[in-house]
PDB file of C-alpha atoms in Angstrom:
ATOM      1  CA  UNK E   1     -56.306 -28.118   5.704  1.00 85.00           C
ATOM      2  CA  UNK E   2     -58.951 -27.565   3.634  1.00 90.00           C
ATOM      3  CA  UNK E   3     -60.254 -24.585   1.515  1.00 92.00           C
ATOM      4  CA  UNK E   4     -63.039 -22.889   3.884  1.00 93.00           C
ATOM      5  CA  UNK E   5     -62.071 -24.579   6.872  1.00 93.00           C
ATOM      6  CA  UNK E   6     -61.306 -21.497   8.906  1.00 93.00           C
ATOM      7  CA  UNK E   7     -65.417 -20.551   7.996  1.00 93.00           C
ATOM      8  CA  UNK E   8     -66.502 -23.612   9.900  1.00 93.00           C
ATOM      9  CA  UNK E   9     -63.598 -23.277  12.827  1.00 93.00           C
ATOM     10  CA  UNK E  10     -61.997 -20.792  14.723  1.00 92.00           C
ATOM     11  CA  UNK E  11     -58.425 -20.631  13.512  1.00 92.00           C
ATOM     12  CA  UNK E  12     -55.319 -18.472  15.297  1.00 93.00           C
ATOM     13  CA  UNK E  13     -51.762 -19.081  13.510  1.00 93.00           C
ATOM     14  CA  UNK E  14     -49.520 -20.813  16.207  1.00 94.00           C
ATOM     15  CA  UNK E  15     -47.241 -17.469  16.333  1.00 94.00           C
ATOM     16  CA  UNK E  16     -50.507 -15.875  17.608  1.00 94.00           C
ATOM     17  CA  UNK E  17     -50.857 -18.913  19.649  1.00 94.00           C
ATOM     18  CA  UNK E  18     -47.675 -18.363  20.941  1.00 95.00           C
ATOM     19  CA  UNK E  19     -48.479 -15.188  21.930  1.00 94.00           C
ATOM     20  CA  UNK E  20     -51.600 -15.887  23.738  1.00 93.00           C
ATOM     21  CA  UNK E  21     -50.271 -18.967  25.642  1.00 94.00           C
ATOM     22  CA  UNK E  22     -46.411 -17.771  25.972  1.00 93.00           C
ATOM     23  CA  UNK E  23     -46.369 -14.124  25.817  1.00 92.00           C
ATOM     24  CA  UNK E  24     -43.705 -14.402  22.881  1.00 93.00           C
ATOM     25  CA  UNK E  25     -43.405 -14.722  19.224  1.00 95.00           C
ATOM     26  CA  UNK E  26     -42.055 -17.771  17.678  1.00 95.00           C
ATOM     27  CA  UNK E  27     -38.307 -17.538  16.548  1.00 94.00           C
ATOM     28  CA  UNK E  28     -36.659 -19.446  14.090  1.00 92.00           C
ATOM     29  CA  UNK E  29     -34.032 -22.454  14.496  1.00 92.00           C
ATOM     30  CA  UNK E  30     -35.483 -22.187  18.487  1.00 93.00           C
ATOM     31  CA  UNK E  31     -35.943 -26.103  19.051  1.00 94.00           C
ATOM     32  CA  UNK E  32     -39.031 -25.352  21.548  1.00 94.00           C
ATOM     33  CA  UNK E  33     -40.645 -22.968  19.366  1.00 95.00           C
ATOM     34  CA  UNK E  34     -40.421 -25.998  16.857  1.00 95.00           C
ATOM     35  CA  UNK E  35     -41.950 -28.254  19.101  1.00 95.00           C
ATOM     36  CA  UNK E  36     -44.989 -26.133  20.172  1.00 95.00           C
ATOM     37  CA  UNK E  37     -45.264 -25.174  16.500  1.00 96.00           C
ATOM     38  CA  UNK E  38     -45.945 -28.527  15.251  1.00 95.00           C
ATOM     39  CA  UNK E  39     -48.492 -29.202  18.168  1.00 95.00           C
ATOM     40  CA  UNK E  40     -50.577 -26.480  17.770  1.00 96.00           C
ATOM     41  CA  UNK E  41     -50.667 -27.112  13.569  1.00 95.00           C
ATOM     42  CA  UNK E  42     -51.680 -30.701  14.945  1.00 94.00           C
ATOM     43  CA  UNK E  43     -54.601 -29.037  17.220  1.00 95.00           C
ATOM     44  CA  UNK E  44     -55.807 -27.046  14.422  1.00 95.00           C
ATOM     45  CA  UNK E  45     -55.833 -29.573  12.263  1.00 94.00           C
ATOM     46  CA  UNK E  46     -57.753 -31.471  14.227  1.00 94.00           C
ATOM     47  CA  UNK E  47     -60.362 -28.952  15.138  1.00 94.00           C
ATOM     48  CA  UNK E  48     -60.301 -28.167  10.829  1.00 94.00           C
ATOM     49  CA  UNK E  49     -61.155 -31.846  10.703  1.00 92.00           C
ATOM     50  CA  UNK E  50     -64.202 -31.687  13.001  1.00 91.00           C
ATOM     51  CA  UNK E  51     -66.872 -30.820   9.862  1.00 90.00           C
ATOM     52  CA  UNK E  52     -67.165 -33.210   7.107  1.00 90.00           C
ATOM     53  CA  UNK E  53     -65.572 -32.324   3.538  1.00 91.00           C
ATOM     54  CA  UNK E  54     -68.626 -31.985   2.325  1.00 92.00           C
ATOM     55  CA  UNK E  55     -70.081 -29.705   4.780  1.00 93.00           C
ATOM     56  CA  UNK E  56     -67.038 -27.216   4.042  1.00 94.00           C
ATOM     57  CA  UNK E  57     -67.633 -27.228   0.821  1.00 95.00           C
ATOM     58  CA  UNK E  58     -70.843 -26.348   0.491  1.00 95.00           C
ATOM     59  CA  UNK E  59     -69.981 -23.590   3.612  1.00 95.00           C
ATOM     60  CA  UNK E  60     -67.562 -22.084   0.771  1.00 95.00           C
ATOM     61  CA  UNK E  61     -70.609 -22.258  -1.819  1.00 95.00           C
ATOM     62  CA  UNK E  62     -73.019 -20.718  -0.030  1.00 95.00           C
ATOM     63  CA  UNK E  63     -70.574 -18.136   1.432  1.00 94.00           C
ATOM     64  CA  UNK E  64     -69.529 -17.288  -2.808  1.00 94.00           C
ATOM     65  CA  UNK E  65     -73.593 -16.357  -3.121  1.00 94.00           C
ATOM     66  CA  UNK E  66     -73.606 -14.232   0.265  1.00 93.00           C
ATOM     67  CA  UNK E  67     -70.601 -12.055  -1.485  1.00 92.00           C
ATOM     68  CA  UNK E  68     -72.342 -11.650  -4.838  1.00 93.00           C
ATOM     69  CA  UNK E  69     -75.290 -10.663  -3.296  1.00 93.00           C
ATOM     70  CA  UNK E  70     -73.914  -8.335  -1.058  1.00 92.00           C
ATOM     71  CA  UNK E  71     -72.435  -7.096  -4.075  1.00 91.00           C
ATOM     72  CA  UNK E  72     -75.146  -6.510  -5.994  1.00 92.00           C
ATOM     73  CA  UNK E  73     -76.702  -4.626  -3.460  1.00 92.00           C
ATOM     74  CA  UNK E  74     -74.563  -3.083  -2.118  1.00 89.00           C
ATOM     75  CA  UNK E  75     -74.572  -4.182   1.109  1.00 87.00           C
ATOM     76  CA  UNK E  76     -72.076  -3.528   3.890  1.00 82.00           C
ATOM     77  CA  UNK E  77     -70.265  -6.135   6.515  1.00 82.00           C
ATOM     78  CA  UNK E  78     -73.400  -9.380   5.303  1.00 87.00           C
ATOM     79  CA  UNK E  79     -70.493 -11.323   7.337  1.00 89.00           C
ATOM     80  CA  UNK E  80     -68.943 -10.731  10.844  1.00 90.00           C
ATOM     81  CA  UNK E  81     -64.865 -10.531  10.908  1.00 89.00           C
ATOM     82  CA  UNK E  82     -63.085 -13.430  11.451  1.00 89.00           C
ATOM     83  CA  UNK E  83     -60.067 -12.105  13.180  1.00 85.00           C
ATOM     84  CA  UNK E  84     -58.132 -11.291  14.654  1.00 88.00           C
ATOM     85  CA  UNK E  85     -59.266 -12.395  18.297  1.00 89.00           C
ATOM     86  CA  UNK E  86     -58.706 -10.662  21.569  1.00 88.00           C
ATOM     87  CA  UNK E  87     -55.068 -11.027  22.687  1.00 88.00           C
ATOM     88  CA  UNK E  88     -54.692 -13.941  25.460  1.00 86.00           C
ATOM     89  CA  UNK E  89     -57.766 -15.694  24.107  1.00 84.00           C
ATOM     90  CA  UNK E  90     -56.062 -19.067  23.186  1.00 87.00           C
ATOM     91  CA  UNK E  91     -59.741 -20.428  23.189  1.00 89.00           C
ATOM     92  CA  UNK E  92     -58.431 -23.725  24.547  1.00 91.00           C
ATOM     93  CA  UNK E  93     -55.264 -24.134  22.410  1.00 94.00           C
ATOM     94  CA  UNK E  94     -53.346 -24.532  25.639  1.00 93.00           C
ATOM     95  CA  UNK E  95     -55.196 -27.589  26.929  1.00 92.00           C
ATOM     96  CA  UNK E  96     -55.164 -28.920  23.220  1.00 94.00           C
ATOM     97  CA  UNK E  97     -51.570 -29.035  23.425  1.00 94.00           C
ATOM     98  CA  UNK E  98     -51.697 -30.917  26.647  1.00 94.00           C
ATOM     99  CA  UNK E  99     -53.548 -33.441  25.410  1.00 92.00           C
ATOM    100  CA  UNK E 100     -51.891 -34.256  22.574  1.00 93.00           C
ATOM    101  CA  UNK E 101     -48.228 -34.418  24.397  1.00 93.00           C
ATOM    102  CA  UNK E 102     -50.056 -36.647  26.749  1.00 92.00           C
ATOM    103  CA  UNK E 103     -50.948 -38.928  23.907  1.00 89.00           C
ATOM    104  CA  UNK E 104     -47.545 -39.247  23.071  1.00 89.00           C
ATOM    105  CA  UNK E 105     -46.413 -40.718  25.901  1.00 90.00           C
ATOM    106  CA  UNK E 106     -45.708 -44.721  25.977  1.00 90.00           C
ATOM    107  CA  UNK E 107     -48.376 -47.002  26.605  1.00 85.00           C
ATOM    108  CA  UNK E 108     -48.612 -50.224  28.259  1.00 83.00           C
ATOM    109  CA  UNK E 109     -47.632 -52.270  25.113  1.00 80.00           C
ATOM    110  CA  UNK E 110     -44.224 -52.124  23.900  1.00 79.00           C
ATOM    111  CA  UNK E 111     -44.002 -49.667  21.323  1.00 80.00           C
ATOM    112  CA  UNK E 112     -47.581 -48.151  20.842  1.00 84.00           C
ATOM    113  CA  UNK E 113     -48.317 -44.440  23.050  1.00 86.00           C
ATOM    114  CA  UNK E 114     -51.466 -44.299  25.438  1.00 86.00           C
ATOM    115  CA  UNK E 115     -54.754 -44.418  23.855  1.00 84.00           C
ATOM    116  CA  UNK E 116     -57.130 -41.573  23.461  1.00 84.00           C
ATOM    117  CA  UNK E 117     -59.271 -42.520  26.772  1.00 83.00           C
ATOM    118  CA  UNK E 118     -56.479 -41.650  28.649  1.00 87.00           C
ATOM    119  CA  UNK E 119     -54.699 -38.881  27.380  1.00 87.00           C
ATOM    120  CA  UNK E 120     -57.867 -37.048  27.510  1.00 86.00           C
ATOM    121  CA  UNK E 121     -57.864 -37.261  30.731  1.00 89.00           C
ATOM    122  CA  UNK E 122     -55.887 -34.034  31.087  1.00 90.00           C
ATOM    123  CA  UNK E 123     -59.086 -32.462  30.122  1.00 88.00           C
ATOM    124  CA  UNK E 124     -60.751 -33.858  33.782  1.00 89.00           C
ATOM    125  CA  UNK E 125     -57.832 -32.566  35.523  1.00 91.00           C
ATOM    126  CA  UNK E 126     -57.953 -29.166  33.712  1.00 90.00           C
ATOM    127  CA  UNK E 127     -61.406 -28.881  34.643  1.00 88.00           C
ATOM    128  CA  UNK E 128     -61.355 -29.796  38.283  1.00 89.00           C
ATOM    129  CA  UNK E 129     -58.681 -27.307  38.915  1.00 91.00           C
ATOM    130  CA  UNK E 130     -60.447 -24.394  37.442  1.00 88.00           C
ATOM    131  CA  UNK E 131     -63.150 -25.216  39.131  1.00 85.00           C
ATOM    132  CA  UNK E 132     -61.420 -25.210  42.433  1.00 88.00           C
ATOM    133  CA  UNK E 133     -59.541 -21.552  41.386  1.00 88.00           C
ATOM    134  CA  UNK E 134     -61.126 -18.278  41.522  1.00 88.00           C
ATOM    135  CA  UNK E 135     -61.867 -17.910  38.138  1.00 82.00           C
ATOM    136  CA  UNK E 136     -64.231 -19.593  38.200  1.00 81.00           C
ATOM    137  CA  UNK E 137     -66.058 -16.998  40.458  1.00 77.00           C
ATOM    138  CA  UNK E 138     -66.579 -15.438  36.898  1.00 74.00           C
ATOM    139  CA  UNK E 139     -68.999 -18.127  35.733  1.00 76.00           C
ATOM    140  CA  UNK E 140     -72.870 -17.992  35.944  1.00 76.00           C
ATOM    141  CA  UNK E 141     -75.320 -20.771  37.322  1.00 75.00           C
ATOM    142  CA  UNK E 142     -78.491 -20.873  35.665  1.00 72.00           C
ATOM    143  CA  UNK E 143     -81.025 -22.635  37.601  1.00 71.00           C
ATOM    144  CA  UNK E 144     -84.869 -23.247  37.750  1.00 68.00           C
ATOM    145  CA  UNK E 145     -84.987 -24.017  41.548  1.00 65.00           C
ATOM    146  CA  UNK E 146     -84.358 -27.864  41.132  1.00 63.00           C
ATOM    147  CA  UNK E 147     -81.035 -29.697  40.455  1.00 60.00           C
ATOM    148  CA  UNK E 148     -82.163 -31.081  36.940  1.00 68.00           C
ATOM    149  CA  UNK E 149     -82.914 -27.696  35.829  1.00 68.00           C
ATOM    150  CA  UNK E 150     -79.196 -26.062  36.632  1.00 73.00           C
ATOM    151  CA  UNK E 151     -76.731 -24.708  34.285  1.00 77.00           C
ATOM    152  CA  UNK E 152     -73.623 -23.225  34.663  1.00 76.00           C
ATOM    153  CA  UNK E 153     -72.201 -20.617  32.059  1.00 81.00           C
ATOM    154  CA  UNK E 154     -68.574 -21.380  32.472  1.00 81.00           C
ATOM    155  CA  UNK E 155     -65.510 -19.778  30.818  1.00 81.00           C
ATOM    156  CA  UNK E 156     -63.294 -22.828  31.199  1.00 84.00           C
ATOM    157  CA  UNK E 157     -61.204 -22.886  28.086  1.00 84.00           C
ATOM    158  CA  UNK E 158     -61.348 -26.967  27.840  1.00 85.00           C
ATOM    159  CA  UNK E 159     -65.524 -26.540  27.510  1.00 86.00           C
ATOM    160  CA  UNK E 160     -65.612 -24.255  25.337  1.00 87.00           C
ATOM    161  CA  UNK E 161     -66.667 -24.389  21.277  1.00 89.00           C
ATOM    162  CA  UNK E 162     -63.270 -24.741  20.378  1.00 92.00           C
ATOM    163  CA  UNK E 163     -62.095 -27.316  21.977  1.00 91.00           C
ATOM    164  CA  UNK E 164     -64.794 -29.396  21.790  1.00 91.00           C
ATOM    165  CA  UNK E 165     -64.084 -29.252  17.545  1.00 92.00           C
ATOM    166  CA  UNK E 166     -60.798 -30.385  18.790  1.00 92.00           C
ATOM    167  CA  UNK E 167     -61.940 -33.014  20.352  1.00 90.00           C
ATOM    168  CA  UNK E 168     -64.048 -34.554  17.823  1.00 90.00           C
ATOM    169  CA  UNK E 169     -61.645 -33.933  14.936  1.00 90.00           C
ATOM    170  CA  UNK E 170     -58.926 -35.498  17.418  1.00 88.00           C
ATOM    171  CA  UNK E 171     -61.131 -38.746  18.171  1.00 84.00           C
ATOM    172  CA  UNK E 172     -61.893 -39.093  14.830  1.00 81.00           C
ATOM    173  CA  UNK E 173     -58.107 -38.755  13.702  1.00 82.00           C
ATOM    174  CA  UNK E 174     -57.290 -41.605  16.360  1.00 77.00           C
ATOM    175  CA  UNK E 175     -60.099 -43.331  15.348  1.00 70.00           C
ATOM    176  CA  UNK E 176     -61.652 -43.155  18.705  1.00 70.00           C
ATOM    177  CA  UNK E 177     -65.698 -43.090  17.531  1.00 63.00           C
ATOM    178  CA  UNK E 178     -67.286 -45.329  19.571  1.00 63.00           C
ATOM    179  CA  UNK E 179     -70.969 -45.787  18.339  1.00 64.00           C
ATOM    180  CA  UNK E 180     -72.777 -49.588  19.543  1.00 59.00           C
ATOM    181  CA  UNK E 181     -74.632 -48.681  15.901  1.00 62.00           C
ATOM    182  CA  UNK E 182     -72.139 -47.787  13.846  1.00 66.00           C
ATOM    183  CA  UNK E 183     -72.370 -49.777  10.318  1.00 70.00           C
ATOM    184  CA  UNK E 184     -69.202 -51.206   9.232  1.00 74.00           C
ATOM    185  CA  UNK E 185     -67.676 -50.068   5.991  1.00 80.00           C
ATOM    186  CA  UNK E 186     -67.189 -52.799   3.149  1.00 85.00           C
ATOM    187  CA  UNK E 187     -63.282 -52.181   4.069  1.00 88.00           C
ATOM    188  CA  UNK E 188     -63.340 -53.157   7.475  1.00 85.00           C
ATOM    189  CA  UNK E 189     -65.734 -55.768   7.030  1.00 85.00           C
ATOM    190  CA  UNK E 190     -62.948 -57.485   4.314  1.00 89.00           C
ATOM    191  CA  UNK E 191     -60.213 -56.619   6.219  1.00 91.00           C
ATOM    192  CA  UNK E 192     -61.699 -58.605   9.601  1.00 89.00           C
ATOM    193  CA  UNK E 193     -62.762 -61.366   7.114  1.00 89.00           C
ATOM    194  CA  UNK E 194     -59.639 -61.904   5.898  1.00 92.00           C
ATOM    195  CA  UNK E 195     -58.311 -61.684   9.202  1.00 92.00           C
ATOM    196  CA  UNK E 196     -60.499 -64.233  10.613  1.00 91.00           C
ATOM    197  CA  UNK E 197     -59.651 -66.247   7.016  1.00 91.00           C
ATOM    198  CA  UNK E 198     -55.974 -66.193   7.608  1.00 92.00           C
ATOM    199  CA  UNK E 199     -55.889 -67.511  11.543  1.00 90.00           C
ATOM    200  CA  UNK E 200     -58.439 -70.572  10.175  1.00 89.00           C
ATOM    201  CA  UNK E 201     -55.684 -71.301   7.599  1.00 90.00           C
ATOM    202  CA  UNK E 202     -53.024 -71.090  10.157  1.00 90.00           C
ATOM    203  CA  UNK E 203     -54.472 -72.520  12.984  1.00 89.00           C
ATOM    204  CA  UNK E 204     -57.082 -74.902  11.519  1.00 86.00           C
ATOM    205  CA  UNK E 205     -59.263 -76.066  14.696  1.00 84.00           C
ATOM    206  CA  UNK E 206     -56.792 -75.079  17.301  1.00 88.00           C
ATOM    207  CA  UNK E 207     -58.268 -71.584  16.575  1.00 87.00           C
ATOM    208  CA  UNK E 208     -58.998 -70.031  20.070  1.00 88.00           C
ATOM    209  CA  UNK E 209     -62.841 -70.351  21.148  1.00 87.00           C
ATOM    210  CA  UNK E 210     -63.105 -66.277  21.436  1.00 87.00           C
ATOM    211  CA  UNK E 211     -61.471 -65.814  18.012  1.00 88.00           C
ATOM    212  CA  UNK E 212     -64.116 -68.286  16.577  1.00 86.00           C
ATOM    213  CA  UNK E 213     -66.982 -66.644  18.546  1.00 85.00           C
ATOM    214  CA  UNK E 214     -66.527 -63.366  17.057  1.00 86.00           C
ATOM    215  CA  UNK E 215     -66.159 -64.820  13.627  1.00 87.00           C
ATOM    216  CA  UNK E 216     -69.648 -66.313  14.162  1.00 84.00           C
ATOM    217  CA  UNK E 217     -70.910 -62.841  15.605  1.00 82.00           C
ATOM    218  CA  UNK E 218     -69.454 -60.965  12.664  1.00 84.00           C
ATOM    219  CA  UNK E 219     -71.092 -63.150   9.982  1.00 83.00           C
ATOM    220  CA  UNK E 220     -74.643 -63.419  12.033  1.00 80.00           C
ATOM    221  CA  UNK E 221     -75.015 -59.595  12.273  1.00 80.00           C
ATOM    222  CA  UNK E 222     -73.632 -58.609   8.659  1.00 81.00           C
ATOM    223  CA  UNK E 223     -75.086 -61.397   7.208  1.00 77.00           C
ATOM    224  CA  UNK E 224     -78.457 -61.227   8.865  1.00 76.00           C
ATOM    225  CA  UNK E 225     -78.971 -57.552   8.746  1.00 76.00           C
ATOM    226  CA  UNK E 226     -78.716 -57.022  12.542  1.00 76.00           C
ATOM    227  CA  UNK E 227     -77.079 -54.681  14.908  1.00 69.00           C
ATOM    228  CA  UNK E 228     -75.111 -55.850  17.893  1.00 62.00           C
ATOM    229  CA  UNK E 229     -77.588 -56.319  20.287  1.00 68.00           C
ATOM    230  CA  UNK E 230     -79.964 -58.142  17.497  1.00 74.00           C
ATOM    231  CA  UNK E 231     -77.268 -60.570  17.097  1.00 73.00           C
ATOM    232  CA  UNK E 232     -76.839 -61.420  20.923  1.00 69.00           C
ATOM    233  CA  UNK E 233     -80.469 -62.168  21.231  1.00 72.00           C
ATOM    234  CA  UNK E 234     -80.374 -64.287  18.506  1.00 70.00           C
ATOM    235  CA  UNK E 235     -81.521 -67.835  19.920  1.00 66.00           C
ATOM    236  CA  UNK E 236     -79.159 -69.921  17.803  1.00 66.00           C
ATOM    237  CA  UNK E 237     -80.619 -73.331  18.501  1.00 64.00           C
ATOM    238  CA  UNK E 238     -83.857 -72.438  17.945  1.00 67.00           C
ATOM    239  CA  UNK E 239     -82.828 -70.935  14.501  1.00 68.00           C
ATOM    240  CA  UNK E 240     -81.283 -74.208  13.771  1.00 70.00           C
ATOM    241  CA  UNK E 241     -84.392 -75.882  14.523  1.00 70.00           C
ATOM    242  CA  UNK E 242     -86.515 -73.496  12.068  1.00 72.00           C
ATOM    243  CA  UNK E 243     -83.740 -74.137   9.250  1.00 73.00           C
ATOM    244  CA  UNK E 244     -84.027 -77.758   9.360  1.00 75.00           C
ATOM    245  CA  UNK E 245     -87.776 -78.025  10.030  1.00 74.00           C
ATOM    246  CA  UNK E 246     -88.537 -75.961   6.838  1.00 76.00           C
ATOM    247  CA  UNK E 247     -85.969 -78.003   5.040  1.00 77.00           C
ATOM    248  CA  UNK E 248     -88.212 -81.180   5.746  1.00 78.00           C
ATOM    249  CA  UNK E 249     -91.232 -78.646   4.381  1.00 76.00           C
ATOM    250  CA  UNK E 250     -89.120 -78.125   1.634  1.00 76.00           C
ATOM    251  CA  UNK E 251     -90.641 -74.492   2.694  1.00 72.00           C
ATOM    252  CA  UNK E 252     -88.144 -71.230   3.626  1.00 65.00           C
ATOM    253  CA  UNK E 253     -90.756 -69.109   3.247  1.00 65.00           C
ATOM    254  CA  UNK E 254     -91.254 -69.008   7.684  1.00 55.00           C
ATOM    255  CA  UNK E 255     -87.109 -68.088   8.156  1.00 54.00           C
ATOM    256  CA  UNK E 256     -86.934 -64.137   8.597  1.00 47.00           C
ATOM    257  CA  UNK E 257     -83.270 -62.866   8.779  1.00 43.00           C
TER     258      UNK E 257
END
């Protein structure tokens, strides 16, 4: 973790976890306790991880002028407590903890777990359920007499605040960040050039059509500029035509990548 991460998260300690979720404390040398120790230092970190470095750290800053001030004036309570929370409140630890024993269960290839789109599907089936159990009688429906306009305040645990940190700090662990435009970093764009490098060398023009296509598709969009969609439209022929046509011109002024 990092300093000022529980000012940006919610953060229990897993024997309080333990507590809320199990009714017990934690004991030593207890191979279970172990276990459900290490998950729940796995959820946190993951929820920790939700906020950017640099967004904690300026958190911490700013939170360093609050105290002085408060100081200097004498102020009382300029910040609301932090703990310790209501006992039984595991604010979606429990369905966390699910998730990420889910993930560790084998996937279809041989030696690799399930991926992130389907362990999270623990969250569906926690939802369903408490939707279809009376607790849920406790939640509020907010509605402006149409179906677009409808709300419900629900005290599900897996949508809450805290899980959803969990959630993005999980996917972005996994690296499960699907964005259609998301830039590539000058890392990944070597790595899949070298990639793409080493089959040519290796396979020469027995390189599989697909493989060669999305060479051609990675060099078109990073090359030209262009996002994925920019690079599909792309009429290729007709951009072949241009290039040689203002080669006769001697002219490359008319080519716009």
């Amino acid at each position: 973790a990092r300093p000022g991460d529980h000012l940006v998260c919610p953060f229990q300690c897993p024997n309080c976890q333990s507590q809320n979720i199990r009714g017990r404390d934690l004991e030593p040398g207890d191979l279970q306790d172990e276990a459900f120790e290490c998950v729940t230092i796995r959820a946190t970190l993951d929820a920790f991880w939700h906020r950017a470095s640099r967004t904690v750290a300026q958190t911490v800053t700013e939170v360093n002028f609050i105290v002085r001030y408060s100081e200097a004036l004498d102020t009382l309570r300029p910040l609301p407590n932090l703990g310790p929370f209501k006992l039984g409140e595991d604010m979606g630890m429990h369905a966390a903890v699910l998730l990420i024993m889910r993930g560790m269960e084998p996937g279809r290839s041989e030696g690799k777990t399930v991926q992130f789109g389907t362990a999270r599907k623990i969250r569906s089936a926690l939802t369903n359920i408490y939707d279809s159990s009376p607790e849920s009688g406790q939640d509020l429906v907010l509605s402006s007499s149409s179906a677009k306009g409808k709300y419900v305040a629900t005290r599900n645990p897996s949508e809450g605040r805290w899980y959803q940190y969990f959630t993005m700090g999980c996917c972005a662990r996994m690296g499960d960040i699907i964005s259609q435009d998301r830039a590539y970093t000058i890392e990944v764009l070597l790595k899949l050039l070298a990639m793409y490098e080493t089959s040519w060398l290796n396979r020469g023009l027995n390189i599989e059509l697909h493989e060669l296509s999305a060479c051609m598709l990675l060099l078109l969009t990073c090359l030209g500029g262009m996002r994925g969609y920019e690079g599909v439209w792309t009429d290729l022929a007709a951009l072949r035509y241009d290039v040689e046509y203002c080669e006769d011109l001697d002219d490359f002024s008319a080519i716009a990548w």
